Coordinates of C-alpha atoms in Angstrom, one line a residue:
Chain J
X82 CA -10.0 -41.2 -48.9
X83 CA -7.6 -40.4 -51.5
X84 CA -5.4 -38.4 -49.3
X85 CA -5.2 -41.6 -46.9
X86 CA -4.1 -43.6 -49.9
X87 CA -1.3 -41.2 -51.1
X88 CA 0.0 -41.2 -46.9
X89 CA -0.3 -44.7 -47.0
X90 CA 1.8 -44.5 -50.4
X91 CA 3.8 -42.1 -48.7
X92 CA 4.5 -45.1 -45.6
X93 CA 5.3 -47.7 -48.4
X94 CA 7.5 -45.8 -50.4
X95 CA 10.2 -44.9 -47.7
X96 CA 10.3 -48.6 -46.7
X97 CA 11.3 -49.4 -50.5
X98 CA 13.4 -46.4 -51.6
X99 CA 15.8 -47.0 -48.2
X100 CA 16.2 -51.0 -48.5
X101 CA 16.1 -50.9 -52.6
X102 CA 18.4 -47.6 -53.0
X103 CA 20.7 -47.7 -49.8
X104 CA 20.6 -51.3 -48.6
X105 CA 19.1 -50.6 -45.3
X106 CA 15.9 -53.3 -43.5
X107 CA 13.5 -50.7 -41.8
X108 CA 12.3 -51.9 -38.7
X109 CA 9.2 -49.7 -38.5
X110 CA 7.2 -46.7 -39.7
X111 CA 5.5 -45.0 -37.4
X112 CA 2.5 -41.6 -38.0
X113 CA 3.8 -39.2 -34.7
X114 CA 3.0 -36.3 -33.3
X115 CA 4.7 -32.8 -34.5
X116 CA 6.6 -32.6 -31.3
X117 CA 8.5 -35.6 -31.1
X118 CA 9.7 -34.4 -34.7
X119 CA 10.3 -31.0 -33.2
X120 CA 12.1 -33.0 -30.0
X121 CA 14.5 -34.6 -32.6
X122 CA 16.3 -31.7 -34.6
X123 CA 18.1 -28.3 -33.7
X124 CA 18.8 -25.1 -35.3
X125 CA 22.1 -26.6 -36.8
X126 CA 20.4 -29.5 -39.1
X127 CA 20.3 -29.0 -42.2
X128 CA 17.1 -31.2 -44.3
X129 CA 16.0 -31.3 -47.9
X130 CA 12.3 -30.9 -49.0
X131 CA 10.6 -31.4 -52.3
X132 CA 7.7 -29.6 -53.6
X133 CA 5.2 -31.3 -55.3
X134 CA 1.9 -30.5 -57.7
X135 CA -0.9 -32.1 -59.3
X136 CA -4.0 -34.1 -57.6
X137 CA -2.7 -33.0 -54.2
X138 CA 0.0 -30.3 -54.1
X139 CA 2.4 -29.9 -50.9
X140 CA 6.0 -31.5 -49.8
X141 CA 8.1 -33.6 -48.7
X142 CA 10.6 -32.9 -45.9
X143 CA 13.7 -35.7 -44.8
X144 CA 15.1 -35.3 -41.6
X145 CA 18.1 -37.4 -40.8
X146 CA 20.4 -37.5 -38.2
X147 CA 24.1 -36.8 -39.5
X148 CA 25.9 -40.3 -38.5
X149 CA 22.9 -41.8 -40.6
X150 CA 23.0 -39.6 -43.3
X151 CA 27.0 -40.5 -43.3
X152 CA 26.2 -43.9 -43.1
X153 CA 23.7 -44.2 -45.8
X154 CA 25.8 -41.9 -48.6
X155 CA 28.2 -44.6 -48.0
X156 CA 26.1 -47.2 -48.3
X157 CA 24.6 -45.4 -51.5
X158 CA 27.7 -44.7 -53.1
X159 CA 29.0 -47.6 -52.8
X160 CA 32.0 -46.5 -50.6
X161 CA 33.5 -46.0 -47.3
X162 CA 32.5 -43.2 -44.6
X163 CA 35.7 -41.6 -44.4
X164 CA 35.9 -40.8 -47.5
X165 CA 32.5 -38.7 -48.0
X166 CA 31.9 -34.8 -48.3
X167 CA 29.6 -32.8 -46.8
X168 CA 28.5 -32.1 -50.8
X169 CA 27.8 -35.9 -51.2
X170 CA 26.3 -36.4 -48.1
X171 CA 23.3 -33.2 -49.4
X172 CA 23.2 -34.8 -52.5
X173 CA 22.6 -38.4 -51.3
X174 CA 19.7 -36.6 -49.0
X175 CA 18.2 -34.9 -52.0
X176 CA 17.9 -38.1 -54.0
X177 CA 16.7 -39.6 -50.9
X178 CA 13.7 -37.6 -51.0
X179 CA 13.2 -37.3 -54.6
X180 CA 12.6 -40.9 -54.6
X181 CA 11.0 -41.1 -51.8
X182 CA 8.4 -38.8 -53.3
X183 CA 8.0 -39.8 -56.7
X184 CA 8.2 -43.3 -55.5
X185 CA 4.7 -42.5 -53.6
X186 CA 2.8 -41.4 -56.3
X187 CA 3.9 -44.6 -58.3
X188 CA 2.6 -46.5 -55.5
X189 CA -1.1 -44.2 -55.0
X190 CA -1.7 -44.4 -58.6
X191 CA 0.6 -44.8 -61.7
X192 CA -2.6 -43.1 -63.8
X193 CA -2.3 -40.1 -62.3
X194 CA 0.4 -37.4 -63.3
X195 CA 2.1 -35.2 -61.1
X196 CA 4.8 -33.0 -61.2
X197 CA 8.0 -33.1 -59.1
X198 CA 10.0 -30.3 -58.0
X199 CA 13.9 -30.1 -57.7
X200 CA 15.0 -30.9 -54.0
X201 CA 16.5 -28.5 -51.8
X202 CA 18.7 -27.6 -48.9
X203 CA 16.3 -25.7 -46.3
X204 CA 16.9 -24.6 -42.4
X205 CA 16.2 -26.3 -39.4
X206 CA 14.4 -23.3 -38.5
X207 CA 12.3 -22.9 -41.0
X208 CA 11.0 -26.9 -40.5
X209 CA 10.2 -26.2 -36.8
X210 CA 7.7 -23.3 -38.3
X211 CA 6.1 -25.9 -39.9
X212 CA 5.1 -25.7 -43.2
X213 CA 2.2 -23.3 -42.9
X214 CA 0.2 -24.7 -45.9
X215 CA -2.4 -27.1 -44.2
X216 CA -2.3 -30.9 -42.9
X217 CA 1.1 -32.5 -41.9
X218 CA 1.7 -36.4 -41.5
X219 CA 4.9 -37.1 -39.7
X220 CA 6.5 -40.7 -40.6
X221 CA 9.2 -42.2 -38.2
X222 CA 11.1 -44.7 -39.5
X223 CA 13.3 -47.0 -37.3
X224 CA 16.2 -48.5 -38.3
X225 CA 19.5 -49.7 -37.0
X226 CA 19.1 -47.8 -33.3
X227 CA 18.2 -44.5 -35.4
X228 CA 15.4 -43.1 -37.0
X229 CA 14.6 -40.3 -39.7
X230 CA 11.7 -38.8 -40.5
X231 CA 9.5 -38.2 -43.4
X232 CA 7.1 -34.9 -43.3
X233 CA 4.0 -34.8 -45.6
X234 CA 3.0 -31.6 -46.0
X235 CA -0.4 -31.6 -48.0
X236 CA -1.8 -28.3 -48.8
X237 CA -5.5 -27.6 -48.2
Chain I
X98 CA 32.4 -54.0 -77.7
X99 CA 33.7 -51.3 -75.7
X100 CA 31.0 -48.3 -75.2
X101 CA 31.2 -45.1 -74.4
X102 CA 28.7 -43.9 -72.1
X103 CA 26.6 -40.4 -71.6
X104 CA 25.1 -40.5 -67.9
X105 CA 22.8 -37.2 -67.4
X106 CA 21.7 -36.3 -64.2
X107 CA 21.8 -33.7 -62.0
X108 CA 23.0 -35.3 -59.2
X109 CA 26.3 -35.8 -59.0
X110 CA 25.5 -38.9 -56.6
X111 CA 22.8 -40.4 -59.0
X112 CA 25.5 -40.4 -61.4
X113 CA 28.0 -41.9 -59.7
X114 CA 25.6 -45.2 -58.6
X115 CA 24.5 -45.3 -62.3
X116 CA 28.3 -45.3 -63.5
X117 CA 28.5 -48.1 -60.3
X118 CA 25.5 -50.3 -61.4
X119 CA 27.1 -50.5 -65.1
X120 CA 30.7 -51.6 -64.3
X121 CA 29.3 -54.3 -62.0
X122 CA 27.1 -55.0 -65.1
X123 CA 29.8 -56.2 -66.7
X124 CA 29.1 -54.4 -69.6
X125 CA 32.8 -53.2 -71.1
X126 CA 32.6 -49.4 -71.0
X127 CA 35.5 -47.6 -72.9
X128 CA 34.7 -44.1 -71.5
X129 CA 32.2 -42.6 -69.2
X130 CA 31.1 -38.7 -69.9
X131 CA 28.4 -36.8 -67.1
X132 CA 26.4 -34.3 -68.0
X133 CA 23.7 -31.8 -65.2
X134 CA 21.2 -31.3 -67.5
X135 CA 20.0 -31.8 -71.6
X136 CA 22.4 -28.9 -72.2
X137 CA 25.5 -29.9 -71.2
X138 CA 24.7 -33.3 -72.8
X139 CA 24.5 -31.9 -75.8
X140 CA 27.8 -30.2 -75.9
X141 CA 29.3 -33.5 -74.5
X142 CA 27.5 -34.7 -77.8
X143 CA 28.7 -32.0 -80.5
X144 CA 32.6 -33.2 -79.1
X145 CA 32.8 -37.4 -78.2
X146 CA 31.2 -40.1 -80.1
X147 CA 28.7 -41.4 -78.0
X148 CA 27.3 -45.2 -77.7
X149 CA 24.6 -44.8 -75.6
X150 CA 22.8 -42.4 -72.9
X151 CA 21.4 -42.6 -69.7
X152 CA 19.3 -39.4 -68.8
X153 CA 16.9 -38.3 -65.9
X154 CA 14.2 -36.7 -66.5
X155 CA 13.5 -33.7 -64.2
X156 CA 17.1 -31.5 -64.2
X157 CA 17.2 -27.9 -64.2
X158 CA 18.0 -25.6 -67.6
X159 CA 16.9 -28.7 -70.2
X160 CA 15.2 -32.1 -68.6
X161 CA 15.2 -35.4 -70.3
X162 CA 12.3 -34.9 -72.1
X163 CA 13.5 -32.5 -74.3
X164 CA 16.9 -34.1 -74.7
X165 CA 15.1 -36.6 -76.1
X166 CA 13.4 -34.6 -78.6
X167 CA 16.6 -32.4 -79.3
X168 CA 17.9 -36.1 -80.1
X169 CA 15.7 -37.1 -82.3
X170 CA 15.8 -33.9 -84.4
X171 CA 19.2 -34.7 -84.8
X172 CA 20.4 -37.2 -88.1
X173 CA 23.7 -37.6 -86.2
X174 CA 22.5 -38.6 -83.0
X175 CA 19.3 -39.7 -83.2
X176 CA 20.1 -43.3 -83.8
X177 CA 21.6 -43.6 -80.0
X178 CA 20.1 -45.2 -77.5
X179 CA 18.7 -43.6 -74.7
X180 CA 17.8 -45.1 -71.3
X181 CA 15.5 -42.7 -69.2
X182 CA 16.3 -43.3 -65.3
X183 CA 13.8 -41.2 -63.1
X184 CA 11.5 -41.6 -60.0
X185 CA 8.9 -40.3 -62.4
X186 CA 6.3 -43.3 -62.6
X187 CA 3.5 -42.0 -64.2
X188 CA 2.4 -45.0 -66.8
X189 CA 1.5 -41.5 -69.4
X190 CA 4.7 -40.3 -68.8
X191 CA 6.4 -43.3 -69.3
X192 CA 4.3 -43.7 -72.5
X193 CA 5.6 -40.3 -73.4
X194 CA 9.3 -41.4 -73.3
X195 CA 8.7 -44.4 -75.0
X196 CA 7.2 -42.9 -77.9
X197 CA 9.3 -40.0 -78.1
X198 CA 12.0 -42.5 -78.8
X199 CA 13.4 -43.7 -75.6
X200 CA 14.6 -47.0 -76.1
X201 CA 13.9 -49.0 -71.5
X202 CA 13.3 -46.9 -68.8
X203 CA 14.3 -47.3 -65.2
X204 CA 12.5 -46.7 -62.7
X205 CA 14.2 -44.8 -59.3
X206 CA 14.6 -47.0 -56.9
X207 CA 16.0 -49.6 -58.7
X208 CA 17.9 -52.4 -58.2
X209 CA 21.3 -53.6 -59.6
X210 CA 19.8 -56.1 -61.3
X211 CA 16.9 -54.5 -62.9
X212 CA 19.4 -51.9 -64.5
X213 CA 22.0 -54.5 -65.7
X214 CA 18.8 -56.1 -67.6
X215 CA 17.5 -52.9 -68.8
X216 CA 21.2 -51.9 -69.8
X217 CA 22.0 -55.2 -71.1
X218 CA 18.5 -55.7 -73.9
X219 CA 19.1 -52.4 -75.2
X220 CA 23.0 -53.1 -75.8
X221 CA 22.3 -56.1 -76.9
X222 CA 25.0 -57.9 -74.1
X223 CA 23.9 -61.6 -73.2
X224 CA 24.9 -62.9 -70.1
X225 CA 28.8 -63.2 -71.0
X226 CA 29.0 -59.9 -71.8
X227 CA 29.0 -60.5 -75.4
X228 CA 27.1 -58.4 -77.8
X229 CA 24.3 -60.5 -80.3
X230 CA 26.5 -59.2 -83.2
X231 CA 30.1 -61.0 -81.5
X232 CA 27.5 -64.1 -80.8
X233 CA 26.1 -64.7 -83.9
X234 CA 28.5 -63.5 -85.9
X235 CA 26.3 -61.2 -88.0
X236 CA 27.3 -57.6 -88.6
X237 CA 25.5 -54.4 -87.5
X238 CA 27.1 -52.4 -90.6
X239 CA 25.1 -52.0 -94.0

């Protein structure tokens, strides 16, 4: 029951971190299965996760196409596309799912305390593994023809 | 009243949308100084003359937490406002700030306009960007 309620937090949160923070309507939010998430990315792509403790402990993965990430550190920054880094564009992605995350435990329950890791850079490879540490929820998220995606990793 | 302003975070993104969401505040900002973490904002501190501060909370080396209690230890600077931005929305944790001495918090996300209120009630800026002292005429000095 609880564990519906943070995913559920988890659904809302994205939705309000990406049209507060970067200015960008989400269409939808879809739960899907590991292999359309698997389908999406290659060794190449680099994505940020968060780790997470307290009631539940696990992370949070982002997955983002590149000329969406471009798109949105522009958007974030307040500037144009030409003008962005690869270092900004990482950064904007880590913030992205910092707030994301602690976003989502405002939303399950602003009583309850938990603690927040510092985000960070991991392999494409080492996503498609999986995260080995129990249940994944996979969030889609549509939005201007593109889509990114949100992994809940919630360990056991 | 021009301020100078302490932003502490350690994204260097983060820090340039906060230094964003203040000019188009309108609040008249002499100088801006960045800082990663609680360390390197308190070097910035020993050196510049600062009017307020904008921290995170969860950096690496020092987080905001304990700048604010390094802060607050300090006769010098303990009298500056601090603003703690941070996706950390616990209502305990936002207690703890408070009564450590944090004078608003922000909660990540936020919007423009939530942060120019926030920014503006601590500062004391009305809407025409004029500080309650220039208004009324009194004087902050004793």
């Amino acid at each position: 029951m609880e564990k519906r309620k943070l995913l559920q937090a988890a659904k809302a949160s994205i939705s309000e971190v990406l049209e507060t923070m970067f200015f960008l309507p989400i269409d939808r939010t879809d739960i899907v299965e590991a292999i359309a998430f698997n389908g999406a990315i290659n060794d190449d792509m680099e994505f940020v996760e968060v780790g997470f403790s307290g009631m539940f402990s696990g992370t949070f993965l982002l997955v983002i196409p590149d000329d969406l990430a471009l798109f949105l550190t522009a958007s974030f920054l307040g500037s144009i596309e030409e003008k962005m880094l690869p270092a900004h564009i990482r950064e904007t992605k880590k913030e992205m799912v910092n707030m994301i995350a602690g976003n989502t435990f405002t939303h399950f329950n602003d009583q309850v305390e938990f603690d927040l890791g510092i985000p960070e850079i991991v392999h494409a490879r080492d996503a498609l593994n999986g995260s080995g540490r129990g249940e994944e929820t996979i969030y889609q998220s549509h939005t201007l023809e593109k889509f990114l995606f949100i992994r809940v990793a919630l360990e056991d | 009243m021009a301020y100078n302003v302490l932003i502490v975070d350690d994204s260097r993104a983060m820090r340039l949308v906060i230094k964003k969401t203040i000019l188009a505040s309108g609040i008249d900002v002499d100088e801006f100084y960045e800082a990663e973490n609680g360390i390197e904002a308190l070097t910035t501190l020993k050196n510049h003359r600062l009017d307020i501060i904008l921290t995170d909370f969860n950096m690496p080396r020092m987080d905001g937490m304990e700048l604010l209690q390094e802060l607050k230890k300090d006769d010098r600077l303990k009298t500056i406002p601090v603003i703690v931005t941070s996706v950390e929305g616990s209502r305990r944790r936002v207690d703890a700030f408070m009564a450590q001495g944090a004078a608003a918090y922000i909660k990540k996300p936020f919007t423009p306009e939530e942060a120019r209120d926030k920014l503006n009630y601590v500062l004391g800026v009305n809407s025409h960007g004029e500080t309650k002292t220039a208004a009324s005429g009194e004087s902050l000095d004793f």
